[in-house]
mmCIF file of C-alpha atoms in Angstrom:
data_model
loop_
_atom_site.group_PDB
_atom_site.id
_atom_site.type_symbol
_atom_site.label_atom_id
_atom_site.label_comp_id
_atom_site.label_asym_id
_atom_site.label_seq_id
_atom_site.Cartn_x
_atom_site.Cartn_y
_atom_site.Cartn_z
ATOM 1 C CA PRO A 17 34.012 30.404 -34.964
ATOM 2 C CA THR A 18 31.684 32.402 -37.273
ATOM 3 C CA GLU A 19 31.147 29.412 -39.545
ATOM 4 C CA ARG A 20 30.233 27.196 -36.592
ATOM 5 C CA LEU A 21 27.707 29.773 -35.370
ATOM 6 C CA VAL A 22 26.132 30.040 -38.832
ATOM 7 C CA ILE A 23 25.873 26.234 -39.017
ATOM 8 C CA GLN A 24 24.143 26.135 -35.624
ATOM 9 C CA ILE A 25 21.739 28.915 -36.632
ATOM 10 C CA TYR A 26 21.037 27.116 -39.907
ATOM 11 C CA HIS A 27 20.231 23.833 -38.145
ATOM 12 C CA ALA A 28 18.046 25.551 -35.538
ATOM 13 C CA MET A 29 16.090 27.561 -38.128
ATOM 14 C CA VAL A 30 15.481 24.579 -40.421
ATOM 15 C CA LEU A 31 14.332 22.449 -37.481
ATOM 16 C CA ILE A 32 12.003 25.170 -36.187
ATOM 17 C CA SER A 33 10.659 25.716 -39.703
ATOM 18 C CA PHE A 34 9.968 21.993 -40.083
ATOM 19 C CA ILE A 35 8.211 21.748 -36.703
ATOM 20 C CA LEU A 36 6.074 24.824 -37.343
ATOM 21 C CA SER A 37 5.151 23.577 -40.830
ATOM 22 C CA LEU A 38 4.036 20.206 -39.450
ATOM 23 C CA SER A 39 2.058 21.967 -36.742
ATOM 24 C CA THR A 40 0.328 24.069 -39.379
ATOM 25 C CA ILE A 41 -0.632 20.970 -41.367
ATOM 26 C CA VAL A 42 -2.011 19.109 -38.349
ATOM 27 C CA VAL A 43 -3.975 22.046 -36.937
ATOM 28 C CA ALA A 44 -5.341 23.097 -40.342
ATOM 29 C CA THR A 45 -6.404 19.515 -41.055
ATOM 30 C CA ALA A 46 -8.182 19.262 -37.709
ATOM 31 C CA ALA A 47 -9.903 22.602 -38.374
ATOM 32 C CA THR A 48 -11.029 21.363 -41.785
ATOM 33 C CA VAL A 49 -12.562 18.262 -40.209
ATOM 34 C CA THR A 50 -14.335 20.465 -37.651
ATOM 35 C CA ILE A 51 -15.709 22.629 -40.450
ATOM 36 C CA MET A 52 -16.935 19.558 -42.355
ATOM 37 C CA HIS A 53 -18.576 18.276 -39.180
ATOM 38 C CA GLY A 54 -20.473 21.552 -38.936
ATOM 39 C CA SER A 55 -21.235 21.526 -35.218
ATOM 40 C CA PHE A 56 -21.188 25.311 -34.886
ATOM 41 C CA ASP A 57 -23.030 28.418 -36.032
ATOM 42 C CA VAL A 58 -22.190 28.787 -39.739
ATOM 43 C CA MET A 59 -23.767 32.222 -40.086
ATOM 44 C CA ALA A 60 -21.188 34.978 -40.477
ATOM 45 C CA GLU A 61 -20.598 37.964 -42.733
ATOM 46 C CA THR A 62 -17.313 36.528 -44.032
ATOM 47 C CA ALA A 63 -15.298 33.335 -43.794
ATOM 48 C CA TYR A 64 -12.642 35.299 -41.905
ATOM 49 C CA ILE A 65 -15.135 36.275 -39.205
ATOM 50 C CA LEU A 66 -16.450 32.698 -39.068
ATOM 51 C CA LEU A 67 -12.986 31.242 -38.520
ATOM 52 C CA GLN A 68 -12.066 33.917 -35.989
ATOM 53 C CA ARG A 69 -15.264 33.310 -34.022
ATOM 54 C CA GLU A 70 -15.734 29.532 -34.196
ATOM 55 C CA LEU A 71 -12.178 28.214 -34.610
ATOM 56 C CA GLU A 72 -10.137 30.973 -33.000
ATOM 57 C CA PHE A 73 -7.275 28.838 -31.700
ATOM 58 C CA GLU A 74 -6.933 26.872 -34.924
ATOM 59 C CA PHE A 75 -7.175 30.027 -37.032
ATOM 60 C CA VAL A 76 -4.586 31.980 -35.053
ATOM 61 C CA SER A 77 -2.149 29.145 -34.380
ATOM 62 C CA SER A 78 -2.073 27.778 -37.930
ATOM 63 C CA ARG A 79 -1.637 31.222 -39.468
ATOM 64 C CA TRP A 80 1.049 32.197 -36.953
ATOM 65 C CA ALA A 81 2.923 28.894 -37.311
ATOM 66 C CA PHE A 82 2.877 29.063 -41.110
ATOM 67 C CA LEU A 83 4.153 32.640 -41.201
ATOM 68 C CA MET A 84 6.877 31.925 -38.653
ATOM 69 C CA SER A 85 7.909 28.749 -40.491
ATOM 70 C CA LEU A 86 8.353 30.849 -43.620
ATOM 71 C CA VAL A 87 10.532 33.394 -41.817
ATOM 72 C CA THR A 88 12.668 30.777 -40.053
ATOM 73 C CA PHE A 89 13.079 28.931 -43.362
ATOM 74 C CA LEU A 90 14.342 32.119 -45.026
ATOM 75 C CA VAL A 91 16.803 32.733 -42.176
ATOM 76 C CA GLY A 92 18.017 29.128 -42.526
ATOM 77 C CA VAL A 93 18.396 29.488 -46.299
ATOM 78 C CA THR A 94 20.404 32.672 -45.772
ATOM 79 C CA GLY A 95 22.800 30.772 -43.511
ATOM 80 C CA ARG A 96 23.066 27.943 -46.017
ATOM 81 C CA VAL A 97 23.859 30.361 -48.856
ATOM 82 C CA LEU A 98 26.600 31.960 -46.760
ATOM 83 C CA LEU A 99 28.095 28.538 -46.079
ATOM 84 C CA GLU A 100 27.724 26.948 -49.526
ATOM 85 C CA PHE A 101 29.180 29.886 -51.423
ATOM 86 C CA ASN A 102 31.956 30.364 -48.869
ATOM 87 C CA LEU A 103 30.891 33.940 -48.177
ATOM 88 C CA LEU A 104 32.153 34.053 -44.600
ATOM 89 C CA THR A 105 35.704 34.915 -45.636
ATOM 90 C CA GLU A 106 37.139 38.428 -45.403
ATOM 91 C CA LYS A 107 37.557 38.522 -49.181
ATOM 92 C CA ARG A 108 33.846 37.857 -49.808
ATOM 93 C CA ARG A 109 32.413 39.995 -47.010
ATOM 94 C CA SER A 110 30.663 42.397 -49.399
ATOM 95 C CA LEU A 111 28.876 39.472 -51.113
ATOM 96 C CA ALA A 112 27.856 38.106 -47.725
ATOM 97 C CA LEU A 113 26.460 41.486 -46.714
ATOM 98 C CA GLY A 114 24.581 41.631 -50.021
ATOM 99 C CA VAL A 115 22.967 38.256 -49.315
ATOM 100 C CA VAL A 116 22.119 39.175 -45.709
ATOM 101 C CA PHE A 117 20.679 42.570 -46.668
ATOM 102 C CA SER A 118 18.680 41.071 -49.556
ATOM 103 C CA MET A 119 17.130 38.439 -47.314
ATOM 104 C CA THR A 120 16.517 41.023 -44.595
ATOM 105 C CA ALA A 121 14.702 43.163 -47.179
ATOM 106 C CA LEU A 122 12.614 40.156 -48.252
ATOM 107 C CA VAL A 123 11.664 39.253 -44.673
ATOM 108 C CA SER A 124 10.859 42.918 -43.930
ATOM 109 C CA HIS A 125 8.696 43.111 -47.038
ATOM 110 C CA LEU A 126 6.858 39.908 -46.088
ATOM 111 C CA PHE A 127 6.237 41.141 -42.536
ATOM 112 C CA SER A 128 4.997 44.450 -43.901
ATOM 113 C CA TYR A 129 2.579 42.657 -46.207
ATOM 114 C CA ILE A 130 1.480 40.248 -43.485
ATOM 115 C CA ASN A 131 0.797 43.176 -41.147
ATOM 116 C CA SER A 132 -1.457 44.710 -43.801
ATOM 117 C CA THR A 133 -3.591 41.534 -43.880
ATOM 118 C CA LEU A 134 -4.018 41.073 -40.120
ATOM 119 C CA TYR A 135 -7.526 42.422 -39.757
ATOM 120 C CA CYS A 136 -7.897 41.396 -36.102
ATOM 121 C CA TRP A 137 -4.554 42.739 -34.860
ATOM 122 C CA PRO A 138 -2.547 45.873 -35.626
ATOM 123 C CA ASN A 139 0.634 43.866 -36.338
ATOM 124 C CA PHE A 140 2.265 40.448 -36.147
ATOM 125 C CA LEU A 141 3.647 41.078 -32.665
ATOM 126 C CA MET A 142 0.138 41.667 -31.322
ATOM 127 C CA MET A 143 -0.997 38.478 -33.064
ATOM 128 C CA THR A 144 1.836 36.669 -31.266
ATOM 129 C CA PHE A 145 0.685 38.053 -27.907
ATOM 130 C CA HIS A 146 -2.879 36.968 -28.711
ATOM 131 C CA LEU A 147 -1.662 33.439 -29.500
ATOM 132 C CA ILE A 148 0.255 33.308 -26.204
ATOM 133 C CA LYS A 149 -2.903 34.413 -24.387
ATOM 134 C CA LEU A 150 -4.899 31.670 -26.145
ATOM 135 C CA LEU A 151 -2.287 29.067 -25.202
ATOM 136 C CA ILE A 152 -2.380 30.163 -21.558
ATOM 137 C CA MET A 153 -6.184 30.119 -21.531
ATOM 138 C CA ARG A 154 -6.334 26.629 -23.076
ATOM 139 C CA SER A 155 -3.612 25.260 -20.815
ATOM 140 C CA PHE A 156 -4.508 26.629 -17.418
ATOM 141 C CA TYR A 157 -8.116 27.793 -17.438
ATOM 142 C CA GLU A 158 -9.887 25.521 -19.902
ATOM 143 C CA GLN A 159 -7.490 22.649 -19.196
ATOM 144 C CA ARG A 160 -7.695 21.483 -22.781
ATOM 145 C CA PRO A 161 -4.879 19.926 -24.772
ATOM 146 C CA LEU A 162 -2.794 22.250 -26.883
#
């Protein structure tokens, strides 16, 4: 039963990672075309402020999707390691815990670093709430495609 659950988690995480990565590519490409078109106010103190002001949805959604694709990929890889090295047995439990704790430490470190570079939000969770708000605004109030 544990192995089946890990396989399902692995498949879900890899699929989500793939979808989020493709979304990042499409949105970032569209934002690049918009920047090359130049139909907005290009004056800003920094590129960060420019992107946040003129391409807010693209900026937030591509950054969020990329970071989440990275995390879901790492969770999927953790599951795959547990399966491939047959670490789900009672005899290899300590190795499995070592893998899980190592990957948890890596993901925690990455989130900590990411939080230190989110200049518009105090943490990744608040960035997520901001993205949800943008999606709601675009969907229901502006009636624009997502």
